[in-house]
Amino acid sequence: MRAAVLNAFGETLHVEDVADPVIGTGEVVVDVVAAPVLSYTAEVMSGARGYLLPTPVVPGAGAIGRVRRVGPDATRLQVGDWVLCDPTVRSRDGGVTPDITLQGASARGAGGQLLQRYHRNGSFAEQMRLPTENAAPIGDIEPDEAGRWCAATTLLVAYGGLLAMEFRAGETLLVSGATGNFGSATVALALGMGARCVVAPGRNTRVLGDLRQRFGERLVPVVLTGDRAADTAAMQAAAPAGIDAVQDFLPPSAEAGVARAAIMTLRQGGRAVLMGGVGMMGGEELSLPYPWIMRNLITVRGQWMYDTAAIPGLIGLIRAGLVNLDHWAVSGFPLEQANEAVAHAAANAGPFRQTVLLP
């Protein structure tokens, strides 16, 4: 089969012939129809992100495809089924704290790297092997819909945070980082799940205006000024009632004070889920005030990726029309143009934009 291979950090991808994947018990092989290209793929390939990814490797996190072969223990998946290829691979012997690797992207800790030795190559290829439980059926689609369905890989991360905070219909959510890729996906999800209101702070007035145009009056934009106290007050004033929950997707380049200002909008008993990259490039700590957290019964938790139970729920929201994939503008590239796709993804990052490889 053909695959785009990263032979060493700092190099470009080389599209070449590699051996077809061979499966055993507990695995499937999927024909990749569309594979999302993350906006920061070039940073991963250069080594700038410092991701734990041994080379040579076929990169690519997640895909939409059709089952080509199933292992001897598969009971429901059938050849030809359309599936979402979940890149979050968990060790089967990890109990309540499984080791995790993001297939074709990175690994978490020493245990994740052990897992990565086997579940290594990702989706920038004509075929990929993955654990049976990571091939989630999505029902029949037309082949030209596969690229748009790749948005589900972004939506899954956002949905994982909303499930972690136990977000409920009728609540008001503030999305910190709403003008980014994951933040805007959170906006679409929360409104689809019945949010009373979503407060969307940011500095990019063009993107904030676009969000308002897409989602109507339940989306309330707030232009940030950099004055933390004033920004917190403005966000609180924008909500029709108290802010029940905050989901943070700010990037590594963001200052901790921006995240803190958003979190401190919470009403008594509010919840905050942190999923972004604040602090990963150094700088100020988040430093939330202990008395405020304690006296106001605030819950703050981190969430990395999502539980597997999130996948059928998200597919249900999409199939019900509560989350509309037509929001995403898709740019597709053939596998032979993998490097062009990586460059395009970097130059066209932002909400509701999806670059995909089409092997």
JSON list of N, CA and C in Angstrom, two decimals, residues 129 134 207 241 269 299 309 334 353:
[
{"chain": "A", "resi": 129, "resn": "ARG", "atom": "N", "xyz": [-4.20, -0.20, 10.66]},
{"chain": "A", "resi": 129, "resn": "ARG", "atom": "CA", "xyz": [-4.61, -1.22, 11.62]},
{"chain": "A", "resi": 129, "resn": "ARG", "atom": "C", "xyz": [-4.91, -0.54, 12.94]},
{"chain": "A", "resi": 134, "resn": "ASN", "atom": "N", "xyz": [-11.64, 0.55, 18.64]},
{"chain": "A", "resi": 134, "resn": "ASN", "atom": "CA", "xyz": [-11.39, 1.90, 18.14]},
{"chain": "A", "resi": 134, "resn": "ASN", "atom": "C", "xyz": [-12.01, 2.16, 16.78]},
{"chain": "A", "resi": 207, "resn": "VAL", "atom": "N", "xyz": [-14.19, 36.59, 13.80]},
{"chain": "A", "resi": 207, "resn": "VAL", "atom": "CA", "xyz": [-14.63, 35.24, 14.13]},
{"chain": "A", "resi": 207, "resn": "VAL", "atom": "C", "xyz": [-15.83, 35.28, 15.08]},
{"chain": "A", "resi": 241, "resn": "ALA", "atom": "N", "xyz": [-28.17, 34.68, 32.88]},
{"chain": "A", "resi": 241, "resn": "ALA", "atom": "CA", "xyz": [-28.20, 34.30, 34.29]},
{"chain": "A", "resi": 241, "resn": "ALA", "atom": "C", "xyz": [-26.77, 33.95, 34.66]},
{"chain": "A", "resi": 269, "resn": "GLY", "atom": "N", "xyz": [-21.10, 27.19, 42.91]},
{"chain": "A", "resi": 269, "resn": "GLY", "atom": "CA", "xyz": [-21.36, 25.82, 42.50]},
{"chain": "A", "resi": 269, "resn": "GLY", "atom": "C", "xyz": [-21.00, 25.53, 41.05]},
{"chain": "A", "resi": 299, "resn": "THR", "atom": "N", "xyz": [-15.80, 23.70, 41.23]},
{"chain": "A", "resi": 299, "resn": "THR", "atom": "CA", "xyz": [-15.11, 22.48, 40.80]},
{"chain": "A", "resi": 299, "resn": "THR", "atom": "C", "xyz": [-14.24, 22.81, 39.59]},
{"chain": "A", "resi": 309, "resn": "ALA", "atom": "N", "xyz": [-17.05, 6.03, 25.74]},
{"chain": "A", "resi": 309, "resn": "ALA", "atom": "CA", "xyz": [-18.51, 6.15, 25.76]},
{"chain": "A", "resi": 309, "resn": "ALA", "atom": "C", "xyz": [-18.97, 7.42, 25.04]},
{"chain": "A", "resi": 334, "resn": "PRO", "atom": "N", "xyz": [-5.08, 14.59, -2.32]},
{"chain": "A", "resi": 334, "resn": "PRO", "atom": "CA", "xyz": [-4.72, 13.19, -2.49]},
{"chain": "A", "resi": 334, "resn": "PRO", "atom": "C", "xyz": [-3.49, 12.86, -1.65]},
{"chain": "A", "resi": 353, "resn": "ARG", "atom": "N", "xyz": [-12.84, 24.90, 9.75]},
{"chain": "A", "resi": 353, "resn": "ARG", "atom": "CA", "xyz": [-12.02, 24.60, 8.58]},
{"chain": "A", "resi": 353, "resn": "ARG", "atom": "C", "xyz": [-11.39, 23.25, 8.77]}
]
